[in-house]
């Protein structure tokens, strides 16, 4: 979401201003923040301190994003920025831009793969999560606006569009649409992109029959990010996730039945209060059984305002770290095995970037592929690639 809002602001300002990433020389400084975990908050505060020290005296600092919303007063007091708050909607970003420049005109930024938010906020209130407090309740972008924006991006040269939101599966519920999620993907898939994907799903709200319907979308990027969080039913309940490990497994099985090569990734947290050794082992067992293609793994940290903010930790920092390292070790082996199973196979890659004659892009299920001997002209093209190597992040291939 933040990548999109920063890009949007950039596209509005670039018509009159030029960009620098050196805070010492900027007239206007935009800092787009996150507050999902404690570590991120610390990083941002030290960055804000640095910017405040080196910036020009007359430079205006804008702090936007989740941390700016949740910890507004503190940021105002400590750093005295020009503007602070969430500012995640296009209209709000347009207002910021027109307060800086006279005639705001949206420049086309060419991105082979681009994001498009279709739903903002979250209604779920998982007991560890700050997002509903930072981003508010769910609000879907009307279908016609989604299509208009998708066409704008298509005409700017975008070849792959990823529809984003905290919970894309809830798309349209507030607009009275029963199956808005499938409807919006189908409509966008007809705009002309090579590929259309979506991110992030909530396992609780993913209807199994939607997966059957997806089969009829020929240009669907079969990339499913399904955050598990924990493999223990006890912990899932404490987290208020609304599904069990059995339900989650059923969802993954359905995805694999319809899309055998789908890339299934997840998020997992360790050390949630109440997570005992046997709960953690439930997570490990499920991870081994499911074999995710990739996982993003974290140590639980308390977030202000959440239901668990005042619940004491029951797992020490050291134990959290041990669990995290063990989980990463298990998952990395699985990722490597699954990625290496592509060696010798031919895949179709949409080339997104070229650097030092190496191309980078994704195959049609979303795995990142690095390709040898690619030129600038190949950017934005679909090319056939034979995979000869893999690590835990990427496949490596040569064009055939
Ligand atoms: N502590 C640790 N990880 C968290 N996440 C969300 N909230 C927390 C928290 N309080 C993780 C979840 C989520 C991902 C974006 O960040 O795994 O899916
Ligand atoms: Fe946070 Fe849960 Fe909403 Fe995801 S579904 S954004 S984890 S509250």
Short mmCIF file of C-alpha atoms and ligand atoms in Angstrom, two decimals:
data_model
loop_
_atom_site.label_atom_id
_atom_site.label_comp_id
_atom_site.label_asym_id
_atom_site.label_seq_id
_atom_site.Cartn_x
_atom_site.Cartn_y
_atom_site.Cartn_z
CA UNK A 1 0.00 0.00 0.00
CA UNK A 2 2.80 2.40 0.88
CA UNK A 3 4.63 1.67 -2.37
CA UNK A 4 1.46 2.67 -4.20
CA UNK A 5 0.80 5.89 -2.24
CA UNK A 6 4.43 7.01 -2.61
CA UNK A 7 4.29 6.30 -6.34
CA UNK A 8 1.02 8.16 -6.69
CA UNK A 9 2.39 11.24 -4.95
CA UNK A 10 5.51 11.01 -7.07
CA UNK A 11 3.46 10.89 -10.27
CA UNK A 12 1.66 14.09 -9.23
CA UNK A 13 4.73 16.03 -8.18
CA UNK A 14 7.08 15.04 -10.97
CA UNK A 15 5.25 17.25 -13.45
CA UNK A 16 6.77 20.31 -11.74
CA UNK A 17 9.46 19.11 -9.36
CA UNK A 18 12.47 16.84 -9.59
CA UNK A 19 13.28 14.05 -7.21
CA UNK A 20 16.23 13.56 -4.90
CA UNK A 21 16.84 10.91 -2.30
CA UNK A 22 19.24 13.19 -0.42
CA UNK A 23 17.35 14.80 2.49
CA UNK A 24 20.07 17.48 2.80
CA UNK A 25 19.12 19.13 -0.48
CA UNK A 26 15.33 18.61 -0.63
CA UNK A 27 12.73 21.38 -0.38
CA UNK A 28 9.99 18.88 0.44
CA UNK A 29 10.58 15.60 2.22
CA UNK A 30 8.02 12.79 2.26
CA UNK A 31 8.35 9.95 4.72
CA UNK A 32 5.82 7.17 4.28
CA UNK A 33 5.68 5.11 7.45
CA UNK A 34 4.61 1.67 8.70
CA UNK A 35 3.88 0.56 12.26
CA UNK A 36 3.10 -3.13 11.93
CA UNK A 37 5.91 -4.29 14.22
CA UNK A 38 7.87 -2.62 16.99
CA UNK A 39 11.18 -2.93 15.17
CA UNK A 40 9.82 -0.98 12.21
CA UNK A 41 8.72 1.82 14.54
CA UNK A 42 12.25 2.11 15.98
CA UNK A 43 13.78 2.25 12.52
CA UNK A 44 11.43 5.03 11.45
CA UNK A 45 12.07 7.08 14.56
CA UNK A 46 15.79 6.95 14.05
CA UNK A 47 15.33 7.89 10.39
CA UNK A 48 13.07 10.82 11.35
CA UNK A 49 15.75 11.97 13.82
CA UNK A 50 18.40 11.78 11.10
CA UNK A 51 16.28 13.72 8.59
CA UNK A 52 15.51 16.40 11.15
CA UNK A 53 19.20 16.86 11.82
CA UNK A 54 20.44 17.09 8.23
CA UNK A 55 17.54 18.73 6.41
CA UNK A 56 17.63 22.35 5.30
CA UNK A 57 16.02 24.71 7.81
CA UNK A 58 13.26 25.75 5.40
CA UNK A 59 12.51 22.22 4.13
CA UNK A 60 8.96 21.00 4.69
CA UNK A 61 8.64 17.48 6.09
CA UNK A 62 5.51 15.38 5.44
CA UNK A 63 5.13 12.24 7.54
CA UNK A 64 2.39 9.96 6.21
CA UNK A 65 1.33 6.30 6.57
CA UNK A 66 0.30 4.16 9.56
CA UNK A 67 2.80 5.35 12.17
CA UNK A 68 1.93 8.96 11.32
CA UNK A 69 -1.69 8.14 12.09
CA UNK A 70 -1.21 6.08 15.26
CA UNK A 71 1.51 8.17 16.92
CA UNK A 72 0.66 11.58 15.53
CA UNK A 73 1.05 13.68 18.71
CA UNK A 74 4.37 12.15 19.58
CA UNK A 75 5.72 12.79 16.07
CA UNK A 76 4.47 16.38 16.18
CA UNK A 77 6.12 16.95 19.53
CA UNK A 78 9.45 15.34 18.72
CA UNK A 79 9.98 16.34 15.10
CA UNK A 80 7.62 19.21 14.38
CA UNK A 81 6.88 18.18 10.78
CA UNK A 82 4.86 20.30 8.39
CA UNK A 83 2.15 17.65 8.02
CA UNK A 84 1.46 14.35 9.78
CA UNK A 85 -1.32 11.77 9.29
CA UNK A 86 -2.35 8.70 7.29
CA UNK A 87 -3.03 10.21 3.81
CA UNK A 88 -3.60 6.95 1.94
CA UNK A 89 -6.33 8.06 -0.49
CA UNK A 90 -5.73 9.47 -3.97
CA UNK A 91 -7.84 12.61 -3.24
CA UNK A 92 -5.78 13.39 -0.13
CA UNK A 93 -2.53 12.97 -2.05
CA UNK A 94 -3.90 15.24 -4.78
CA UNK A 95 -4.64 17.88 -2.13
CA UNK A 96 -1.09 17.65 -0.83
CA UNK A 97 0.27 18.02 -4.36
CA UNK A 98 -1.90 21.01 -5.21
CA UNK A 99 -0.82 22.78 -2.04
CA UNK A 100 2.77 22.54 -3.33
CA UNK A 101 2.44 23.11 -7.08
CA UNK A 102 0.01 25.17 -9.15
CA UNK A 103 -1.11 22.91 -11.95
CA UNK A 104 -1.09 19.33 -10.83
CA UNK A 105 -0.95 16.96 -13.76
CA UNK A 106 -0.52 13.27 -13.28
CA UNK A 107 2.62 12.04 -15.03
CA UNK A 108 2.64 8.51 -16.36
CA UNK A 109 5.23 6.46 -14.54
CA UNK A 110 6.13 3.41 -16.53
CA UNK A 111 6.08 0.34 -14.32
CA UNK A 112 5.85 -3.07 -15.95
CA UNK A 113 4.28 -4.39 -12.75
CA UNK A 114 2.14 -1.98 -10.73
CA UNK A 115 -0.14 -2.07 -7.69
CA UNK A 116 -3.67 -0.76 -7.50
CA UNK A 117 -5.53 -0.50 -4.17
CA UNK A 118 -9.11 -1.73 -4.43
CA UNK A 119 -9.98 -1.74 -0.73
CA UNK A 120 -8.68 0.29 2.21
CA UNK A 121 -8.68 -0.50 5.93
CA UNK A 122 -9.63 -3.64 7.83
CA UNK A 123 -12.63 -4.79 9.89
CA UNK A 124 -11.07 -7.85 11.47
CA UNK A 125 -9.31 -6.73 14.65
CA UNK A 126 -6.95 -9.67 15.05
CA UNK A 127 -5.77 -9.30 18.62
CA UNK A 128 -2.13 -8.47 17.73
CA UNK A 129 -2.68 -6.11 14.81
CA UNK A 130 -2.53 -2.34 14.64
CA UNK A 131 -3.85 -2.00 11.08
CA UNK A 132 -7.57 -1.45 11.89
CA UNK A 133 -6.57 1.33 14.30
CA UNK A 134 -4.23 2.95 11.79
CA UNK A 135 -6.21 2.53 8.58
CA UNK A 136 -9.78 2.45 9.84
CA UNK A 137 -12.72 0.38 8.57
CA UNK A 138 -12.93 -1.30 5.18
CA UNK A 139 -13.85 0.91 2.26
CA UNK A 140 -13.92 -0.48 -1.27
CA UNK A 141 -13.11 1.64 -4.29
CA UNK A 142 -16.14 1.63 -6.59
CA UNK A 143 -15.73 -0.83 -9.46
CA UNK A 144 -15.88 1.84 -12.16
CA UNK A 145 -13.07 3.78 -10.48
CA UNK A 146 -10.96 0.64 -10.26
CA UNK A 147 -11.45 0.06 -13.99
CA UNK A 148 -10.70 3.68 -14.86
CA UNK A 149 -7.48 3.57 -12.86
CA UNK A 150 -6.54 0.17 -14.31
CA UNK A 151 -6.97 1.61 -17.84
CA UNK A 152 -4.80 4.62 -16.93
CA UNK A 153 -2.04 2.29 -15.73
CA UNK A 154 -2.47 0.07 -18.80
CA UNK A 155 -2.07 3.11 -21.04
CA UNK A 156 1.04 4.10 -19.07
CA UNK A 157 2.68 0.83 -20.12
CA UNK A 158 1.85 -1.42 -17.18
CA UNK A 159 1.73 -5.09 -18.18
CA UNK A 160 0.96 -6.69 -14.85
CA UNK A 161 -1.44 -5.30 -12.30
CA UNK A 162 -1.65 -6.44 -8.69
CA UNK A 163 -4.90 -5.51 -6.94
CA UNK A 164 -4.10 -4.73 -3.34
CA UNK A 165 -5.74 -4.24 0.03
CA UNK A 166 -5.39 -5.45 3.61
CA UNK A 167 -8.16 -7.95 2.79
CA UNK A 168 -8.91 -8.10 -0.90
CA UNK A 169 -11.41 -10.93 -0.34
CA UNK A 170 -13.73 -8.44 1.37
CA UNK A 171 -13.83 -6.27 -1.75
CA UNK A 172 -17.30 -4.93 -2.46
CA UNK A 173 -19.01 -6.06 0.74
CA UNK A 174 -19.53 -2.43 1.76
CA UNK A 175 -20.86 -1.73 -1.76
CA UNK A 176 -23.44 -4.50 -1.41
CA UNK A 177 -21.61 -6.95 -3.68
CA UNK A 178 -21.71 -10.59 -2.60
CA UNK A 179 -18.81 -11.81 -4.75
CA UNK A 180 -17.13 -8.47 -5.45
CA UNK A 181 -13.68 -10.00 -5.13
CA UNK A 182 -14.16 -12.28 -8.14
CA UNK A 183 -16.06 -9.63 -10.04
CA UNK A 184 -13.29 -7.05 -9.72
CA UNK A 185 -10.57 -9.52 -10.79
CA UNK A 186 -12.63 -10.62 -13.79
CA UNK A 187 -13.34 -7.06 -14.88
CA UNK A 188 -9.72 -5.95 -14.50
CA UNK A 189 -8.48 -9.05 -16.31
CA UNK A 190 -10.38 -7.84 -19.39
CA UNK A 191 -8.51 -4.52 -19.57
CA UNK A 192 -5.64 -6.09 -21.51
CA UNK A 193 -2.84 -6.74 -19.02
CA UNK A 194 -0.63 -9.77 -19.54
CA UNK A 195 -1.30 -10.65 -15.94
CA UNK A 196 -3.54 -9.70 -13.05
CA UNK A 197 -2.86 -10.68 -9.44
CA UNK A 198 -4.14 -9.87 -5.96
CA UNK A 199 -2.71 -9.34 -2.49
CA UNK A 200 -3.43 -9.94 0.50
CA UNK A 201 -6.13 -12.51 1.24
CA UNK A 202 -7.66 -13.40 4.56
CA UNK A 203 -7.90 -17.22 4.84
CA UNK A 204 -11.16 -16.85 6.75
CA UNK A 205 -12.91 -15.04 3.92
CA UNK A 206 -11.59 -16.91 0.91
CA UNK A 207 -14.59 -18.80 -0.53
CA UNK A 208 -13.51 -22.12 -2.02
CA UNK A 209 -15.78 -21.74 -5.07
CA UNK A 210 -13.94 -18.52 -5.98
CA UNK A 211 -10.89 -20.65 -6.71
CA UNK A 212 -12.88 -22.65 -9.28
CA UNK A 213 -14.06 -19.41 -10.83
CA UNK A 214 -10.49 -18.16 -11.07
CA UNK A 215 -9.67 -20.98 -13.43
CA UNK A 216 -11.60 -19.21 -16.16
CA UNK A 217 -9.36 -16.12 -15.91
CA UNK A 218 -6.58 -16.91 -18.41
CA UNK A 219 -4.24 -14.10 -17.36
CA UNK A 220 -4.48 -14.64 -13.60
CA UNK A 221 -1.18 -14.55 -11.73
CA UNK A 222 -1.65 -17.64 -9.58
CA UNK A 223 0.08 -16.18 -6.58
CA UNK A 224 -1.72 -16.75 -3.29
CA UNK A 225 -0.46 -14.96 -0.21
CA UNK A 226 -2.36 -16.65 2.63
CA UNK A 227 -1.17 -15.46 6.06
CA UNK A 228 -1.30 -18.42 8.44
CA UNK A 229 0.14 -16.68 11.56
CA UNK A 230 0.09 -19.88 13.63
CA UNK A 231 -0.49 -23.60 13.14
CA UNK A 232 -2.02 -24.05 16.60
CA UNK A 233 -5.79 -23.89 16.91
CA UNK A 234 -5.42 -22.57 20.44
CA UNK A 235 -3.19 -19.68 19.33
CA UNK A 236 -5.32 -18.96 16.25
CA UNK A 237 -8.28 -18.52 18.58
CA UNK A 238 -6.35 -16.17 20.89
CA UNK A 239 -5.32 -14.21 17.79
CA UNK A 240 -8.99 -14.05 16.72
CA UNK A 241 -8.14 -15.25 13.24
CA UNK A 242 -11.47 -16.95 12.60
CA UNK A 243 -10.16 -20.21 11.06
CA UNK A 244 -8.60 -23.45 12.24
CA UNK A 245 -5.53 -25.25 10.93
CA UNK A 246 -7.89 -27.76 9.29
CA UNK A 247 -9.78 -25.03 7.42
CA UNK A 248 -6.51 -23.45 6.36
CA UNK A 249 -5.21 -26.77 5.07
CA UNK A 250 -8.43 -27.26 3.12
CA UNK A 251 -7.95 -23.87 1.43
CA UNK A 252 -4.38 -24.69 0.41
CA UNK A 253 -5.46 -28.08 -0.94
CA UNK A 254 -8.15 -26.44 -3.04
CA UNK A 255 -5.70 -23.90 -4.45
CA UNK A 256 -3.24 -26.66 -5.37
CA UNK A 257 -5.98 -28.80 -6.88
CA UNK A 258 -7.02 -26.00 -9.25
CA UNK A 259 -3.58 -24.41 -9.74
CA UNK A 260 -0.94 -27.12 -9.25
CA UNK A 261 1.93 -24.67 -9.81
CA UNK A 262 0.50 -21.81 -7.75
CA UNK A 263 2.96 -19.96 -5.59
CA UNK A 264 1.58 -20.09 -2.07
CA UNK A 265 3.25 -17.82 0.44
CA UNK A 266 2.42 -16.97 4.02
CA UNK A 267 3.17 -14.88 7.11
CA UNK A 268 3.89 -16.58 10.43
CA UNK A 269 4.44 -15.11 13.85
CA UNK A 270 6.17 -16.81 16.77
CA UNK A 271 5.98 -16.09 20.50
CA UNK A 272 2.41 -14.87 20.74
CA UNK A 273 1.35 -14.74 24.44
CA UNK A 274 0.11 -18.21 25.33
CA UNK A 275 2.12 -19.96 22.60
CA UNK A 276 3.60 -23.00 24.35
CA UNK A 277 6.26 -25.28 22.97
CA UNK A 278 3.60 -27.70 21.71
CA UNK A 279 1.72 -24.90 19.93
CA UNK A 280 4.92 -23.85 18.23
CA UNK A 281 5.48 -27.47 17.20
CA UNK A 282 1.97 -27.47 15.70
CA UNK A 283 3.13 -24.57 13.54
CA UNK A 284 6.28 -26.44 12.54
CA UNK A 285 4.29 -29.58 11.70
CA UNK A 286 1.81 -27.67 9.57
CA UNK A 287 4.59 -25.78 7.79
CA UNK A 288 6.26 -29.11 6.97
CA UNK A 289 3.01 -30.62 5.82
CA UNK A 290 1.82 -27.72 3.65
CA UNK A 291 5.22 -26.81 2.19
CA UNK A 292 4.70 -23.13 1.46
CA UNK A 293 6.73 -21.81 -1.43
CA UNK A 294 7.78 -18.82 0.66
CA UNK A 295 7.13 -17.48 4.13
CA UNK A 296 7.67 -14.18 5.90
CA UNK A 297 8.37 -14.94 9.53
CA UNK A 298 8.34 -12.64 12.53
CA UNK A 299 8.64 -12.44 16.29
CA UNK A 300 5.47 -11.19 17.94
CA UNK A 301 5.71 -7.66 19.31
CA UNK A 302 3.07 -5.75 21.25
CA UNK A 303 1.34 -2.97 19.37
CA UNK A 304 -0.39 -0.04 21.06
CA UNK A 305 -4.20 0.05 21.00
CA UNK A 306 -4.51 -3.65 20.13
CA UNK A 307 -6.49 -6.13 22.25
CA UNK A 308 -3.26 -7.77 23.41
CA UNK A 309 -1.38 -4.58 24.25
CA UNK A 310 -1.86 -5.12 27.98
CA UNK A 311 -1.42 -8.90 27.93
CA UNK A 312 2.01 -9.79 29.31
CA UNK A 313 4.44 -11.74 27.15
CA UNK A 314 4.69 -15.40 28.16
CA UNK A 315 7.58 -16.21 25.81
CA UNK A 316 10.98 -14.64 26.54
CA UNK A 317 12.80 -12.71 23.84
CA UNK A 318 15.46 -15.40 23.74
CA UNK A 319 12.87 -18.14 23.27
CA UNK A 320 11.10 -16.13 20.55
CA UNK A 321 14.41 -15.82 18.78
CA UNK A 322 15.08 -19.57 19.08
CA UNK A 323 11.65 -20.39 17.70
CA UNK A 324 12.03 -17.91 14.87
CA UNK A 325 15.44 -19.25 13.88
CA UNK A 326 14.19 -22.81 13.96
CA UNK A 327 11.13 -21.96 11.87
CA UNK A 328 13.25 -20.06 9.33
CA UNK A 329 15.60 -23.02 9.05
CA UNK A 330 12.71 -25.43 8.41
CA UNK A 331 11.02 -23.14 5.89
CA UNK A 332 14.22 -22.22 4.04
CA UNK A 333 14.86 -25.91 3.37
CA UNK A 334 11.32 -26.29 2.01
CA UNK A 335 11.59 -23.15 -0.14
CA UNK A 336 14.90 -24.31 -1.55
CA UNK A 337 13.52 -27.76 -2.34
CA UNK A 338 10.44 -26.33 -4.04
CA UNK A 339 12.40 -23.71 -5.98
CA UNK A 340 15.00 -26.25 -7.06
CA UNK A 341 12.24 -28.48 -8.45
CA UNK A 342 11.97 -25.88 -11.23
CA UNK A 343 15.50 -26.61 -12.48
CA UNK A 344 15.27 -27.91 -16.05
CA UNK A 345 11.75 -26.55 -16.55
CA UNK A 346 10.72 -23.89 -19.02
CA UNK A 347 8.74 -20.92 -17.69
CA UNK A 348 7.33 -17.74 -19.18
CA UNK A 349 8.71 -14.59 -17.58
CA UNK A 350 7.48 -11.02 -17.77
CA UNK A 351 10.66 -8.94 -17.75
CA UNK A 352 10.34 -6.04 -15.29
CA UNK A 353 13.86 -4.64 -15.11
CA UNK A 354 17.30 -5.05 -16.62
CA UNK A 355 20.55 -4.33 -14.84
CA UNK A 356 24.03 -5.27 -16.09
CA UNK A 357 22.43 -7.43 -18.79
CA UNK A 358 20.57 -9.46 -16.15
CA UNK A 359 16.80 -9.37 -16.42
CA UNK A 360 14.45 -9.71 -13.51
CA UNK A 361 10.80 -10.65 -13.63
CA UNK A 362 8.19 -13.13 -12.47
CA UNK A 363 6.97 -16.39 -13.96
CA UNK A 364 3.21 -16.81 -14.27
CA UNK A 365 2.73 -17.93 -10.68
CA UNK A 366 4.75 -15.09 -9.21
CA UNK A 367 8.15 -16.62 -8.54
CA UNK A 368 11.00 -14.20 -9.19
CA UNK A 369 13.32 -15.20 -12.03
CA UNK A 370 16.74 -13.75 -12.88
CA UNK A 371 17.57 -14.15 -16.58
CA UNK A 372 20.97 -14.01 -18.27
CA UNK A 373 21.76 -11.87 -21.32
CA UNK A 374 18.74 -9.63 -21.48
CA UNK A 375 18.64 -6.21 -23.13
CA UNK A 376 16.61 -3.07 -22.31
CA UNK A 377 14.33 -3.86 -25.26
CA UNK A 378 13.06 -6.96 -23.48
CA UNK A 379 11.59 -4.96 -20.60
CA UNK A 380 7.81 -5.42 -20.65
CA UNK A 381 7.98 -8.55 -22.81
CA UNK A 382 7.02 -12.12 -22.04
CA UNK A 383 9.92 -14.44 -22.77
CA UNK A 384 10.48 -18.16 -22.46
CA UNK A 385 13.20 -19.10 -20.02
CA UNK A 386 14.82 -22.38 -19.06
CA UNK A 387 15.68 -22.61 -15.36
CA UNK A 388 19.20 -23.81 -14.51
CA UNK A 389 19.57 -22.87 -10.82
CA UNK A 390 17.63 -21.63 -7.77
CA UNK A 391 18.14 -20.25 -4.29
CA UNK A 392 15.57 -19.41 -1.59
CA UNK A 393 14.59 -16.16 -3.26
CA UNK A 394 14.95 -16.60 -6.98
CA UNK A 395 15.08 -18.94 -9.93
CA UNK A 396 17.89 -18.43 -12.45
CA UNK A 397 17.42 -19.07 -16.14
CA UNK A 398 18.47 -18.53 -19.75
CA UNK A 399 16.11 -17.61 -22.56
CA UNK A 400 15.30 -20.49 -24.87
N1 LIG B 1 3.93 -8.62 15.88
C1 LIG B 1 4.61 -9.34 14.95
N2 LIG B 1 4.21 -9.50 13.70
C2 LIG B 1 3.07 -8.89 13.31
N3 LIG B 1 2.41 -8.87 12.16
C3 LIG B 1 1.30 -8.12 12.31
N4 LIG B 1 1.22 -7.64 13.55
C4 LIG B 1 2.30 -8.12 14.22
C5 LIG B 1 2.77 -8.00 15.55
N5 LIG B 1 2.11 -7.31 16.48
C6 LIG B 1 2.85 -9.63 10.99
C7 LIG B 1 1.77 -10.61 10.55
C8 LIG B 1 1.21 -9.96 9.32
C9 LIG B 1 2.42 -9.27 8.75
C10 LIG B 1 2.13 -8.19 7.78
O1 LIG B 1 3.07 -8.75 9.90
O2 LIG B 1 2.38 -11.86 10.26
O3 LIG B 1 0.63 -10.90 8.43
FE1 LIG B 2 -4.43 -7.02 10.76
FE2 LIG B 2 -6.01 -9.18 11.01
FE3 LIG B 2 -6.82 -7.04 9.57
FE4 LIG B 2 -4.85 -8.61 8.62
S1 LIG B 2 -6.99 -9.23 9.00
S2 LIG B 2 -4.85 -6.34 8.66
S3 LIG B 2 -3.79 -9.18 10.51
S4 LIG B 2 -6.45 -7.09 11.78
#
